[in-house]
Amino acid sequence: MKLKQMRQQLDSKEIGAKELAFEYIEKIKIDEFNSFITVCEDSALQTADAAQKMINAGESKALTGIPLSVKDNICTKGIRTTCASRMLEDFVPPYDAAVVDKLNSQKAVIVGKTNMDEFAMGGSSQTSYFGGVKNPADSSRVPGGSSGGAAASVAAGLCAAALGSDTGGSIRQPASFCGVTGLKPTYGRVSRFGLIAFASSFDQIGPIASCAEDAGYVLNVIAGADKNDMTSSERETEDFTSRCGMSVKGLKIGLPKEFFENGVQEDVAKAVLLAADKLKSEGAQIIECSLPSLEYAVSAYYLISSAEAASNLARFDGVKYGHRSKNGDSYSELIENSRNEGFGDEVKRRILLGNYALSSGYYDAYYKNASRIRTKIKGDYSGLFEKCDVILTPTAPTTAYKIGFQENDPVKMYMSDICTVTANIAGLPSISIPCGADESNMPIGMSITGNYYNESLIIGVADAYEKLR
Amino acid sequence: MSYIPVIGLEIHAELLTDSKVFCGCANEFGGDANTRVCPRCSGLPGTLPILNKQAVVLAARAGLAIDGRVNNYSSFDRKNYFYPDLPKAYQITQFENPICTGGYIEIDGKKLRIHHLHIEEDAGKLVHDDYEGISMADYNRCGVPLIEIVTEPDFRSVEEVQKFVEQMALRLKYAGVCDAKMEQGSMRVDVNISIMPAGSTVFGTRAEIKNLNSIKAIGRAIEYEIKRQSEILDSGGTVVQETRRFNDNHGDTKALRSKEEAHDYRYFPEPDIPPVFMSDEEIDTIRKSMPEMPNKRFLRYTQEYGLTAEEANLIVSDRAFSDLYDECCFEGKCYKKTASLMLVGLNRLLNDTQESVSDIKFGASELSKLASLWDENKINSNSAMEILERMFRSGGDPAEIAEKNGMIMTDNTDELSGIVDKVLSENADAVEGYKNGNAKLFGFLMGRVIAEVGKSANPAAIKKILSEKI
């Protein structure tokens, strides 16, 4: 059911907010995909009561009474927020993230906190301290990551929509793997306050939903300037669903060739090109183009994001909150043991990589050069947007793979982020929507990337494609 | 062998903002541990820094106070290191693009150059309980806004350093940037010092002495360090680059960590704070709001107002005092008399009552009138000081006080002649003695006349008549 429909049914009292919440909570309780770390049964039912009162008073807002899941790296006051890490197993934030505050003020019903890769580092949702997530389309396969729990929760119908976070593809890739829609907004569009930072200059919160219009519908609520986040944009928000139903006639769609090479699975490339053909038949103009800097994107992304992560995660020392080791007689022993016990392998790998890239004597070769590549990628994109309205690419080089297939091969894992990282490096908005299936019937996703703050357009184009499908 | 010290300074000054630099907690001194702490300054996950604009303006003012350049573009960086008083495990500072560059303070005709000035956050404090064997963290100071002023290695003597630091403290106070209370730690000095043989131009290996918190400690630490390094070199050793701590009780410095043990701070641009842009117009607005600096005032007082260097120094050493002096002088132009009233009378009254200039019950215009009355010979100096005291105790208009208490000097020659005649006839012996050559007796007779006339006595007029009549 689309969110607008659910809104109508709630407002016309065809369904009650509490019954709806109850229904979803019961489904979550028998979730076989391990999508959730924490189920918020009591608070969800209480919020549903309050939502019903708003509805009865005729004061409902867009998300009043609508059951949503929130990724477990987004702080929720009084509800533990773990980042899927042993380090924060018992961390209960004393504040709400800005986006949660917005959901709460509308009495949206947060049904639970979704599972993820530890500290959002990974593309499989298998690095969680609370166990891996399974793909609802085939439970022997990964759901993608890091917002794997969020994507699975939408795909499995455990919530109406989800909030995830995207640092290098963490919303779009799992959406693609699970056959749902994921939107990473422009950097700065949504406040990061209360999002436990992984890589601050890339992180962005966004929705995962059943369709493009729903993604826009949720973005309408969470977008906007926030005085608690200096990197949030002052730019006016708009109705991001306003271009749903648009015609693609005359729309210039760029297909940068590098995104269809570099180890992209054949049927994935084929499906995206087929989608381009369909849009072309509706009058869109397909423009062959190139993003030569893509070659360096993954390296640049991993250097900068790991550097920021190493610094962001240094605060977890077991002194103030979080996991504290029982062993260690001195301060340095205490933090060494706490961090050693509290973090998983992938997180440690990134911390090591990041500190290495920043260390004296290596900074220029690694961090500085990566920053130059970042500038180059931004420049390349701005060139592309001079001749194209949107860019169409695969979301991931492959479809969902079998659990245990490549999670232990970091370089292979990192390379599979190639299609998504550039949107984060440049800070551009990008939406992933399903565009077919491979021979094992696993969903294929394609990404529509727009220029800065063009969320309405990419949502409109995605919506147009959905209607052609 | 004789050596010359080469010294550079890093001065940390706490900014007088209302709140901390990246959160809304009050920026104050003292109080119970961890009472001015919030999720932001204690670095809870998910929180983000919000740059305090007042801190940026104050840092710019500091730069202007030392004739530095305020940069149109500045940005923040992270300095990463683990220490339990640093809850985020990084300090937000400015490494690549500081807010101010350059500047200098001139001491005894020598320009001591400033390399740059940047904004950063302070860390918390650790309290060690040796009895219990535990350490506790107090985060009240976490996120208190600091500026760090880094000088060039231009200093060659203790005296230069001490005068520079005193002048720096004064400039920062004038600019309203910092209260510069070294004993409370709101201004702290790190000294980088090396020595080289007299005549050499090649700097030696330096040691850094951390956190000196008094002018005296700076002097003692530098002197100790010169002696220590000289002894090493004289005995054929080499000075190692290291960080040292000064022990105020022993008057010596002890090694804290060597160059090899120095942290690799892994600086990189702070992604949570966008760069700061300041237009030339904004910088100009700040410049226009700056008070005249004490060095400029000193020149004006000595060159235009005819004050002695000592008088001028005393007045400029307190901004409010100097402001009051200036206000009086702009009104009445009685430079010397105003200086006397303030340095002799007012200073004593303030000392006696432990009050400050802001507590004074009269305004500049009253003080200016008082100086004029004295300057125009309407009252004598004793009366001037007495009126000042009365105004200090209970306010009031100086002319009225003079009038009411008969302090307006009389120049009625007839009346004075009568009194002089009377005194001369009553003190025939003294008159005789004076005529016989005892010149001192003139003073005695003057005193007798003044006593007879009372507070309105005009010593000059009396002297004239007495000389004529005797």
mmCIF file with all atom_site columns, N, CA, C and O in Angstrom, chain B residues 83-85 124-128 135-139:
data_model
loop_
_atom_site.group_PDB
_atom_site.id
_atom_site.type_symbol
_atom_site.label_atom_id
_atom_site.label_alt_id
_atom_site.label_comp_id
_atom_site.label_asym_id
_atom_site.label_entity_id
_atom_site.label_seq_id
_atom_site.pdbx_PDB_ins_code
_atom_site.Cartn_x
_atom_site.Cartn_y
_atom_site.Cartn_z
_atom_site.occupancy
_atom_site.B_iso_or_equiv
_atom_site.pdbx_formal_charge
_atom_site.auth_seq_id
_atom_site.auth_comp_id
_atom_site.auth_asym_id
_atom_site.auth_atom_id
_atom_site.pdbx_PDB_model_num
ATOM 1  N N  . TYR B 1 83  ? 43.193 11.114 25.177 1.00 0.00 ? 83  TYR B N  1
ATOM 2  C CA . TYR B 1 83  ? 43.472 11.499 26.547 1.00 0.00 ? 83  TYR B CA 1
ATOM 3  C C  . TYR B 1 83  ? 42.122 11.614 27.248 1.00 0.00 ? 83  TYR B C  1
ATOM 4  O O  . TYR B 1 83  ? 41.173 12.106 26.647 1.00 0.00 ? 83  TYR B O  1
ATOM 5  N N  . PRO B 1 84  ? 42.020 11.149 28.483 1.00 0.00 ? 84  PRO B N  1
ATOM 6  C CA . PRO B 1 84  ? 40.677 11.091 29.083 1.00 0.00 ? 84  PRO B CA 1
ATOM 7  C C  . PRO B 1 84  ? 40.024 12.456 29.319 1.00 0.00 ? 84  PRO B C  1
ATOM 8  O O  . PRO B 1 84  ? 38.824 12.509 29.569 1.00 0.00 ? 84  PRO B O  1
ATOM 9  N N  . ASP B 1 85  ? 40.798 13.549 29.227 1.00 0.00 ? 85  ASP B N  1
ATOM 10 C CA . ASP B 1 85  ? 40.147 14.856 29.389 1.00 0.00 ? 85  ASP B CA 1
ATOM 11 C C  . ASP B 1 85  ? 39.611 15.385 28.059 1.00 0.00 ? 85  ASP B C  1
ATOM 12 O O  . ASP B 1 85  ? 39.081 16.486 27.993 1.00 0.00 ? 85  ASP B O  1
ATOM 13 N N  . GLY B 1 124 ? 39.094 19.192 28.999 1.00 0.00 ? 124 GLY B N  1
ATOM 14 C CA . GLY B 1 124 ? 38.651 19.163 30.391 1.00 0.00 ? 124 GLY B CA 1
ATOM 15 C C  . GLY B 1 124 ? 39.846 19.083 31.330 1.00 0.00 ? 124 GLY B C  1
ATOM 16 O O  . GLY B 1 124 ? 40.967 19.412 30.960 1.00 0.00 ? 124 GLY B O  1
ATOM 17 N N  . LYS B 1 125 ? 39.561 18.657 32.552 1.00 0.00 ? 125 LYS B N  1
ATOM 18 C CA . LYS B 1 125 ? 40.621 18.571 33.553 1.00 0.00 ? 125 LYS B CA 1
ATOM 19 C C  . LYS B 1 125 ? 40.545 17.201 34.217 1.00 0.00 ? 125 LYS B C  1
ATOM 20 O O  . LYS B 1 125 ? 39.458 16.693 34.436 1.00 0.00 ? 125 LYS B O  1
ATOM 21 N N  . LEU B 1 126 ? 41.694 16.669 34.549 1.00 0.00 ? 126 LEU B N  1
ATOM 22 C CA . LEU B 1 126 ? 41.689 15.425 35.316 1.00 0.00 ? 126 LEU B CA 1
ATOM 23 C C  . LEU B 1 126 ? 42.016 15.738 36.767 1.00 0.00 ? 126 LEU B C  1
ATOM 24 O O  . LEU B 1 126 ? 42.882 16.558 37.049 1.00 0.00 ? 126 LEU B O  1
ATOM 25 N N  . VAL B 1 127 ? 41.278 15.123 37.657 1.00 0.00 ? 127 VAL B N  1
ATOM 26 C CA . VAL B 1 127 ? 41.548 15.289 39.080 1.00 0.00 ? 127 VAL B CA 1
ATOM 27 C C  . VAL B 1 127 ? 42.028 13.934 39.595 1.00 0.00 ? 127 VAL B C  1
ATOM 28 O O  . VAL B 1 127 ? 41.330 12.934 39.457 1.00 0.00 ? 127 VAL B O  1
ATOM 29 N N  . HIS B 1 128 ? 43.247 13.920 40.119 1.00 0.00 ? 128 HIS B N  1
ATOM 30 C CA . HIS B 1 128 ? 43.811 12.650 40.579 1.00 0.00 ? 128 HIS B CA 1
ATOM 31 C C  . HIS B 1 128 ? 43.636 12.523 42.081 1.00 0.00 ? 128 HIS B C  1
ATOM 32 O O  . HIS B 1 128 ? 43.981 13.431 42.829 1.00 0.00 ? 128 HIS B O  1
ATOM 33 N N  . SER B 1 135 ? 41.441 8.439  39.101 1.00 0.00 ? 135 SER B N  1
ATOM 34 C CA . SER B 1 135 ? 41.430 9.729  38.418 1.00 0.00 ? 135 SER B CA 1
ATOM 35 C C  . SER B 1 135 ? 40.011 10.027 37.980 1.00 0.00 ? 135 SER B C  1
ATOM 36 O O  . SER B 1 135 ? 39.298 9.127  37.538 1.00 0.00 ? 135 SER B O  1
ATOM 37 N N  . MET B 1 136 ? 39.624 11.281 38.131 1.00 0.00 ? 136 MET B N  1
ATOM 38 C CA . MET B 1 136 ? 38.281 11.667 37.731 1.00 0.00 ? 136 MET B CA 1
ATOM 39 C C  . MET B 1 136 ? 38.363 12.775 36.694 1.00 0.00 ? 136 MET B C  1
ATOM 40 O O  . MET B 1 136 ? 39.267 13.602 36.718 1.00 0.00 ? 136 MET B O  1
ATOM 41 N N  . ALA B 1 137 ? 37.402 12.767 35.774 1.00 0.00 ? 137 ALA B N  1
ATOM 42 C CA . ALA B 1 137 ? 37.408 13.772 34.699 1.00 0.00 ? 137 ALA B CA 1
ATOM 43 C C  . ALA B 1 137 ? 36.344 14.826 34.977 1.00 0.00 ? 137 ALA B C  1
ATOM 44 O O  . ALA B 1 137 ? 35.219 14.494 35.327 1.00 0.00 ? 137 ALA B O  1
ATOM 45 N N  . ASP B 1 138 ? 36.748 16.081 34.851 1.00 0.00 ? 138 ASP B N  1
ATOM 46 C CA . ASP B 1 138 ? 35.814 17.205 34.957 1.00 0.00 ? 138 ASP B CA 1
ATOM 47 C C  . ASP B 1 138 ? 35.769 17.873 33.578 1.00 0.00 ? 138 ASP B C  1
ATOM 48 O O  . ASP B 1 138 ? 36.773 18.403 33.111 1.00 0.00 ? 138 ASP B O  1
ATOM 49 N N  . TYR B 1 139 ? 34.604 17.817 32.945 1.00 0.00 ? 139 TYR B N  1
ATOM 50 C CA . TYR B 1 139 ? 34.482 18.330 31.569 1.00 0.00 ? 139 TYR B CA 1
ATOM 51 C C  . TYR B 1 139 ? 33.977 19.770 31.501 1.00 0.00 ? 139 TYR B C  1
ATOM 52 O O  . TYR B 1 139 ? 33.665 20.259 30.422 1.00 0.00 ? 139 TYR B O  1
#
